[in-house]
Amino acid sequence: MSEEPFAVFEPVLAQDLGPCWAKNFRDIDTDRPLGAASLAQVYRATLADGTPVALKIQRPGVRPVIEADIKLFNRATRILGRQAPRFNAVIDTHAMFGVISDVVRPELDLVLEARNMREAREQVAGYKHLRVPAVLSATPRTLVQTLAPGCSIADARRADFTQREREGICRDLLSFMYRSYFLTRTFHADPHPGNVLVHPGEPAHLIDWGVVSRIDRPLSTSILLVVLSLAQNGGAATAKAWIEMGHATPWAEITGFIEDMAALVPQVVTATLEELNFGVTLTSVLQHSTRRGIKTSPMISVLGGWPGSRSGSGPPTPAASTPAATWTRTASRSWTSSA
């Protein structure tokens, strides 16, 4: 998304913070935004008391545009369901889009993002190598948070970090994300590397908590069974766990799906973390299950990494790479091996 001049955002600040909003800040770097996305821009700023902060401002007029897009996609998926009933029996596109829109809508209210951040700060409190910035103030269209140090984990220089730091961050990222899936069942659903900031001598900071997914206990348990089955090289067990996340249609070819998984799973098990693309694996399972008449749970759509939600390219595909895999694979490729 292209950057907009700061002047475009000043009316939002005046409306949400009042006409004297500038008194709250000693300085704002209006020339170089820290980030520019489809819904907001973020600026480096200093509060009146000298505290360095990140100031996030929603793009003016974006809310009705997103709401109109959601309504359009909602109608389109209904039409698709009527035109392709057999496909819809295994991939309920309307239900999946409903799940996606429920997750995306909170992005339109930065007060809700602030709530997500506060919850996440509590969840990472026990991790040595992870932090979430503190919320200092929030309105529906503005968010002021403590400034996270460093750069994207993808841009970090391996030589600037000790081996212990690199391994510690990777280990905590993986632990935190799987804890989010299987214990708290609330997880960051936009895990591209730009949302993990690292700096030598500092914990990694997880930012941008607008898209947070929540799943229930049964789905969490089913996902765990799929992961354990994959790890134990169990093709039949993987097929069974996947079917239990949805259900078999009357015309399902269950034996064929088990054979598909028996061929796929050994390829996944033998891949290294650097080689493994969990998104591709998930896509393969989804393709096989669809072809074999296995209905997929609509909630599978919340498991994606969702880069499209930031680039303005539309809703994500259900089989995007999972957050844990995305963050951990990026860290592994960047700097876990010895310098």
Short mmCIF file of C-alpha atoms in Angstrom, two decimals:
data_model
loop_
_atom_site.label_atom_id
_atom_site.label_comp_id
_atom_site.label_asym_id
_atom_site.label_seq_id
_atom_site.Cartn_x
_atom_site.Cartn_y
_atom_site.Cartn_z
CA MET A 1 0.00 0.00 0.00
CA SER A 2 1.39 3.41 -0.93
CA GLU A 3 2.16 5.97 1.75
CA GLU A 4 -0.17 8.91 2.21
CA PRO A 5 1.02 12.35 3.40
CA PHE A 6 0.62 12.94 7.12
CA ALA A 7 -1.84 15.75 6.37
CA VAL A 8 -4.35 13.10 5.24
CA PHE A 9 -4.39 11.68 8.76
CA GLU A 10 -4.53 14.93 10.74
CA PRO A 11 -8.34 15.15 10.58
CA VAL A 12 -8.53 11.69 12.18
CA LEU A 13 -6.29 12.84 15.04
CA ALA A 14 -8.39 15.97 15.52
CA GLN A 15 -11.65 14.03 15.55
CA ASP A 16 -10.47 11.24 17.87
CA LEU A 17 -8.05 13.12 20.15
CA GLY A 18 -9.53 16.61 20.01
CA PRO A 19 -8.47 19.86 18.32
CA CYS A 20 -5.46 20.21 20.63
CA TRP A 21 -4.14 16.72 19.86
CA ALA A 22 -0.66 18.07 18.98
CA LYS A 23 -0.07 19.02 22.63
CA ASN A 24 0.16 15.33 23.45
CA PHE A 25 3.32 14.98 21.35
CA ARG A 26 6.73 16.57 21.47
CA ASP A 27 7.54 15.29 17.99
CA ILE A 28 6.16 13.11 15.18
CA ASP A 29 8.33 11.91 12.30
CA THR A 30 5.79 12.76 9.62
CA ASP A 31 8.26 12.31 6.74
CA ARG A 32 9.01 8.62 7.22
CA PRO A 33 6.17 6.36 8.40
CA LEU A 34 7.29 3.22 10.18
CA GLY A 35 4.66 1.33 8.21
CA ALA A 36 1.95 1.87 5.62
CA ALA A 37 -0.82 -0.71 5.22
CA SER A 38 -4.27 -0.86 3.69
CA LEU A 39 -6.01 0.20 6.90
CA ALA A 40 -3.53 2.45 8.69
CA GLN A 41 -0.14 4.14 8.82
CA VAL A 42 2.25 4.07 11.75
CA TYR A 43 4.61 6.88 12.76
CA ARG A 44 7.52 7.19 15.15
CA ALA A 45 6.65 9.85 17.74
CA THR A 46 7.67 11.24 21.12
CA LEU A 47 5.10 12.07 23.78
CA ALA A 48 5.14 15.37 25.64
CA ASP A 49 6.86 13.64 28.58
CA GLY A 50 9.65 12.32 26.32
CA THR A 51 8.42 8.73 25.91
CA PRO A 52 9.20 7.29 22.45
CA VAL A 53 6.10 5.71 20.94
CA ALA A 54 4.57 4.30 17.79
CA LEU A 55 1.46 6.18 16.66
CA LYS A 56 -0.97 4.17 14.54
CA ILE A 57 -3.67 6.10 12.64
CA GLN A 58 -6.47 4.52 10.65
CA ARG A 59 -6.89 5.72 7.08
CA PRO A 60 -9.85 8.11 6.83
CA GLY A 61 -12.88 6.61 5.15
CA VAL A 62 -11.55 3.04 5.16
CA ARG A 63 -14.28 1.56 7.37
CA PRO A 64 -17.22 1.92 4.93
CA VAL A 65 -15.02 0.60 2.10
CA ILE A 66 -14.15 -2.56 4.03
CA GLU A 67 -17.75 -3.05 5.15
CA ALA A 68 -18.89 -2.75 1.52
CA ASP A 69 -16.25 -5.29 0.46
CA ILE A 70 -17.42 -7.71 3.15
CA LYS A 71 -21.03 -7.42 1.97
CA LEU A 72 -19.94 -7.97 -1.65
CA PHE A 73 -17.93 -11.10 -0.80
CA ASN A 74 -20.79 -12.31 1.37
CA ARG A 75 -23.19 -12.16 -1.57
CA ALA A 76 -20.64 -13.71 -3.92
CA THR A 77 -20.06 -16.72 -1.68
CA ARG A 78 -23.82 -17.27 -1.35
CA ILE A 79 -24.13 -17.32 -5.15
CA LEU A 80 -21.16 -19.68 -5.43
CA GLY A 81 -22.78 -22.04 -2.96
CA ARG A 82 -25.98 -22.17 -5.01
CA GLN A 83 -24.16 -22.57 -8.33
CA ALA A 84 -21.79 -25.30 -7.13
CA PRO A 85 -23.68 -27.27 -4.46
CA ARG A 86 -21.42 -30.34 -4.60
CA PHE A 87 -18.29 -28.25 -4.12
CA ASN A 88 -20.05 -26.26 -1.39
CA ALA A 89 -20.81 -29.50 0.41
CA VAL A 90 -17.10 -29.99 1.04
CA ILE A 91 -15.88 -26.37 1.05
CA ASP A 92 -18.60 -24.13 2.50
CA THR A 93 -17.23 -20.87 1.09
CA HIS A 94 -19.98 -18.75 2.65
CA ALA A 95 -19.34 -20.15 6.12
CA MET A 96 -15.58 -19.79 5.66
CA PHE A 97 -15.93 -16.18 4.60
CA GLY A 98 -18.16 -15.58 7.61
CA VAL A 99 -15.36 -16.80 9.86
CA ILE A 100 -12.84 -14.58 8.06
CA SER A 101 -15.01 -11.46 8.20
CA ASP A 102 -15.63 -11.98 11.93
CA VAL A 103 -11.87 -11.89 12.46
CA VAL A 104 -11.20 -8.97 10.09
CA ARG A 105 -13.90 -6.64 11.44
CA PRO A 106 -12.09 -5.92 14.74
CA GLU A 107 -9.26 -4.42 12.66
CA LEU A 108 -11.59 -1.51 12.00
CA ASP A 109 -11.58 -0.57 15.70
CA LEU A 110 -8.17 0.09 17.26
CA VAL A 111 -9.69 -0.12 20.75
CA LEU A 112 -10.19 -3.82 20.04
CA GLU A 113 -6.61 -4.12 18.81
CA ALA A 114 -5.47 -2.51 22.06
CA ARG A 115 -7.46 -5.12 23.98
CA ASN A 116 -5.76 -7.87 21.97
CA MET A 117 -2.36 -6.38 22.80
CA ARG A 118 -3.08 -6.27 26.52
CA GLU A 119 -4.13 -9.92 26.47
CA ALA A 120 -1.04 -10.86 24.47
CA ARG A 121 1.26 -9.01 26.89
CA GLU A 122 -0.07 -11.18 29.70
CA GLN A 123 0.42 -14.32 27.63
CA VAL A 124 4.09 -13.58 26.79
CA ALA A 125 4.97 -12.50 30.32
CA GLY A 126 6.62 -15.84 31.08
CA TYR A 127 8.85 -15.83 28.00
CA LYS A 128 12.40 -14.57 28.29
CA HIS A 129 12.79 -13.72 24.61
CA LEU A 130 9.35 -12.31 23.70
CA ARG A 131 7.53 -9.04 24.39
CA VAL A 132 4.45 -7.18 23.19
CA PRO A 133 4.48 -3.35 23.21
CA ALA A 134 2.42 -1.66 25.93
CA VAL A 135 -0.73 0.24 25.01
CA LEU A 136 -0.60 3.84 26.22
CA SER A 137 -3.86 5.08 24.74
CA ALA A 138 -6.43 4.01 22.15
CA THR A 139 -9.47 5.35 20.33
CA PRO A 140 -11.40 3.62 17.54
CA ARG A 141 -9.01 5.12 14.95
CA THR A 142 -5.78 5.85 16.85
CA LEU A 143 -3.42 3.72 18.90
CA VAL A 144 -0.38 4.87 20.87
CA GLN A 145 1.98 2.12 22.01
CA THR A 146 5.51 1.89 23.32
CA LEU A 147 8.09 1.86 20.53
CA ALA A 148 9.45 -1.61 19.82
CA PRO A 149 13.20 -1.63 19.06
CA GLY A 150 14.85 -3.22 16.06
CA CYS A 151 13.88 -4.34 12.59
CA SER A 152 11.96 -7.15 10.93
CA ILE A 153 13.32 -10.57 11.79
CA ALA A 154 13.75 -11.15 8.04
CA ASP A 155 16.12 -8.16 7.77
CA ALA A 156 18.18 -8.88 10.88
CA ARG A 157 21.91 -9.51 10.49
CA ARG A 158 22.72 -12.91 11.97
CA ALA A 159 26.18 -11.76 13.04
CA ASP A 160 24.63 -9.08 15.29
CA PHE A 161 23.03 -11.71 17.54
CA THR A 162 24.55 -14.39 19.70
CA GLN A 163 23.75 -18.04 19.03
CA ARG A 164 21.92 -18.16 22.35
CA GLU A 165 19.75 -15.17 21.38
CA ARG A 166 18.86 -16.66 18.01
CA GLU A 167 17.96 -20.04 19.43
CA GLY A 168 16.09 -18.50 22.36
CA ILE A 169 13.91 -16.31 20.15
CA CYS A 170 13.11 -19.18 17.80
CA ARG A 171 12.31 -21.53 20.66
CA ASP A 172 10.05 -19.00 22.37
CA LEU A 173 8.27 -18.10 19.12
CA LEU A 174 7.43 -21.73 18.47
CA SER A 175 6.41 -22.35 22.08
CA PHE A 176 4.24 -19.24 22.21
CA MET A 177 2.41 -19.96 18.98
CA TYR A 178 1.65 -23.59 19.82
CA ARG A 179 0.60 -22.57 23.31
CA SER A 180 -1.76 -20.13 21.60
CA TYR A 181 -3.26 -22.92 19.51
CA PHE A 182 -3.63 -25.56 22.18
CA LEU A 183 -3.96 -23.79 25.55
CA THR A 184 -5.25 -20.21 25.25
CA ARG A 185 -6.77 -20.91 21.79
CA THR A 186 -6.25 -17.25 20.87
CA PHE A 187 -3.48 -16.49 18.40
CA HIS A 188 -1.89 -13.83 16.19
CA ALA A 189 -3.19 -14.52 12.70
CA ASP A 190 -1.03 -12.13 10.66
CA PRO A 191 2.45 -13.47 11.34
CA HIS A 192 4.52 -12.15 8.47
CA PRO A 193 8.15 -11.39 9.44
CA GLY A 194 7.50 -7.63 9.55
CA ASN A 195 5.43 -8.24 12.68
CA VAL A 196 8.40 -9.71 14.56
CA LEU A 197 10.94 -7.02 15.45
CA VAL A 198 14.36 -7.99 16.81
CA HIS A 199 17.30 -6.03 18.19
CA PRO A 200 20.58 -7.33 19.69
CA GLY A 201 20.33 -7.71 23.44
CA GLU A 202 16.55 -7.29 23.43
CA PRO A 203 13.63 -9.73 23.39
CA ALA A 204 11.76 -10.05 20.10
CA HIS A 205 8.69 -7.81 19.97
CA LEU A 206 5.45 -9.08 18.42
CA ILE A 207 3.44 -6.23 16.89
CA ASP A 208 0.27 -5.55 14.91
CA TRP A 209 -2.46 -7.35 16.85
CA GLY A 210 -5.42 -6.26 14.73
CA VAL A 211 -6.05 -9.76 13.35
CA VAL A 212 -6.40 -12.24 16.18
CA SER A 213 -8.12 -15.60 15.74
CA ARG A 214 -9.94 -17.62 18.37
CA ILE A 215 -10.82 -21.29 18.13
CA ASP A 216 -12.78 -23.57 20.43
CA ARG A 217 -11.49 -26.56 22.36
CA PRO A 218 -12.74 -29.28 19.96
CA LEU A 219 -11.03 -27.67 16.94
CA SER A 220 -7.88 -27.08 18.96
CA THR A 221 -7.84 -30.76 19.93
CA SER A 222 -8.39 -31.82 16.31
CA ILE A 223 -5.51 -29.64 15.13
CA LEU A 224 -3.29 -31.15 17.81
CA LEU A 225 -4.19 -34.64 16.63
CA VAL A 226 -3.32 -33.68 13.04
CA VAL A 227 0.05 -32.26 14.13
CA LEU A 228 0.87 -35.30 16.28
CA SER A 229 -0.15 -37.67 13.50
CA LEU A 230 2.09 -35.85 11.04
CA ALA A 231 4.99 -35.90 13.51
CA GLN A 232 4.57 -39.65 14.07
CA ASN A 233 4.44 -40.37 10.33
CA GLY A 234 0.88 -41.64 10.59
CA GLY A 235 -0.93 -41.25 7.30
CA ALA A 236 -4.10 -43.04 8.40
CA ALA A 237 -4.16 -41.18 11.71
CA THR A 238 -3.72 -37.86 9.89
CA ALA A 239 -6.64 -38.71 7.61
CA LYS A 240 -8.83 -39.67 10.57
CA ALA A 241 -7.99 -36.48 12.50
CA TRP A 242 -8.67 -34.33 9.43
CA ILE A 243 -12.05 -35.98 8.83
CA GLU A 244 -12.99 -35.36 12.46
CA MET A 245 -12.40 -31.62 11.95
CA GLY A 246 -15.24 -31.75 9.43
CA HIS A 247 -17.09 -34.84 8.27
CA ALA A 248 -17.33 -37.30 5.40
CA THR A 249 -20.04 -36.61 2.82
CA PRO A 250 -22.25 -39.51 1.65
CA TRP A 251 -20.08 -39.86 -1.45
CA ALA A 252 -16.75 -39.58 0.36
CA GLU A 253 -13.88 -41.85 -0.69
CA ILE A 254 -12.41 -42.41 2.76
CA THR A 255 -10.10 -45.24 1.72
CA GLY A 256 -8.73 -43.10 -1.10
CA PHE A 257 -8.11 -40.19 1.30
CA ILE A 258 -6.24 -42.47 3.70
CA GLU A 259 -4.06 -43.64 0.80
CA ASP A 260 -3.43 -40.00 -0.18
CA MET A 261 -2.24 -39.20 3.35
CA ALA A 262 -0.11 -42.34 3.47
CA ALA A 263 1.77 -41.00 0.44
CA LEU A 264 1.94 -37.35 1.60
CA VAL A 265 2.83 -37.62 5.28
CA PRO A 266 6.25 -39.30 4.89
CA GLN A 267 7.33 -36.40 2.65
CA VAL A 268 6.41 -33.94 5.41
CA VAL A 269 8.08 -35.90 8.20
CA THR A 270 11.44 -36.11 6.42
CA ALA A 271 11.58 -32.38 5.61
CA THR A 272 13.72 -30.09 7.76
CA LEU A 273 12.17 -27.00 9.34
CA GLU A 274 13.94 -24.87 6.74
CA GLU A 275 12.55 -26.99 3.91
CA LEU A 276 9.05 -27.41 5.34
CA ASN A 277 6.34 -25.12 4.03
CA PHE A 278 3.38 -25.92 6.19
CA GLY A 279 1.12 -23.81 3.97
CA VAL A 280 1.90 -26.06 1.00
CA THR A 281 1.28 -29.13 3.17
CA LEU A 282 -2.05 -27.79 4.38
CA THR A 283 -3.01 -26.92 0.80
CA SER A 284 -2.18 -30.46 -0.31
CA VAL A 285 -4.30 -32.00 2.46
CA LEU A 286 -7.16 -29.66 1.61
CA GLN A 287 -6.95 -30.52 -2.09
CA HIS A 288 -6.97 -34.26 -1.38
CA SER A 289 -9.84 -33.99 1.11
CA THR A 290 -11.92 -31.89 -1.28
CA ARG A 291 -11.35 -34.31 -4.16
CA ARG A 292 -12.28 -37.25 -1.93
CA GLY A 293 -15.49 -35.67 -0.64
CA ILE A 294 -14.36 -34.78 2.90
CA LYS A 295 -16.09 -31.66 4.19
CA THR A 296 -13.64 -29.18 5.71
CA SER A 297 -14.52 -27.25 8.85
CA PRO A 298 -15.10 -23.54 8.04
CA MET A 299 -12.85 -22.70 10.99
CA ILE A 300 -9.83 -23.93 9.02
CA SER A 301 -9.86 -20.48 7.43
CA VAL A 302 -8.60 -18.86 10.65
CA LEU A 303 -5.41 -20.92 10.60
CA GLY A 304 -3.84 -18.86 7.82
CA GLY A 305 -1.05 -16.28 7.96
CA TRP A 306 -3.19 -13.84 5.98
CA PRO A 307 -0.69 -11.60 4.22
CA GLY A 308 -3.54 -10.35 2.05
CA SER A 309 -5.13 -8.56 4.98
CA ARG A 310 -2.21 -6.12 4.98
CA SER A 311 -1.46 -5.77 1.30
CA GLY A 312 -4.99 -4.94 0.26
CA SER A 313 -5.13 -7.98 -2.00
CA GLY A 314 -8.34 -9.31 -0.47
CA PRO A 315 -9.20 -12.09 1.95
CA PRO A 316 -6.68 -14.87 2.55
CA THR A 317 -6.93 -18.37 1.24
CA PRO A 318 -7.85 -20.99 3.84
CA ALA A 319 -4.55 -22.79 3.31
CA ALA A 320 -2.08 -19.98 3.93
CA SER A 321 0.91 -20.92 6.07
CA THR A 322 0.26 -21.19 9.79
CA PRO A 323 1.60 -18.49 12.15
CA ALA A 324 3.91 -20.82 14.07
CA ALA A 325 5.42 -22.20 10.89
CA THR A 326 5.78 -18.76 9.31
CA TRP A 327 7.57 -17.11 12.21
CA THR A 328 9.72 -20.09 13.12
CA ARG A 329 10.75 -20.93 9.54
CA THR A 330 11.72 -17.29 8.96
CA ALA A 331 13.83 -17.25 12.11
CA SER A 332 15.39 -20.61 11.26
CA ARG A 333 16.38 -19.52 7.77
CA SER A 334 17.70 -16.21 9.03
CA TRP A 335 19.90 -17.11 11.93
CA THR A 336 19.63 -20.32 13.90
CA SER A 337 22.63 -21.96 12.24
CA SER A 338 26.00 -21.06 13.58
CA ALA A 339 27.61 -17.90 12.21
#
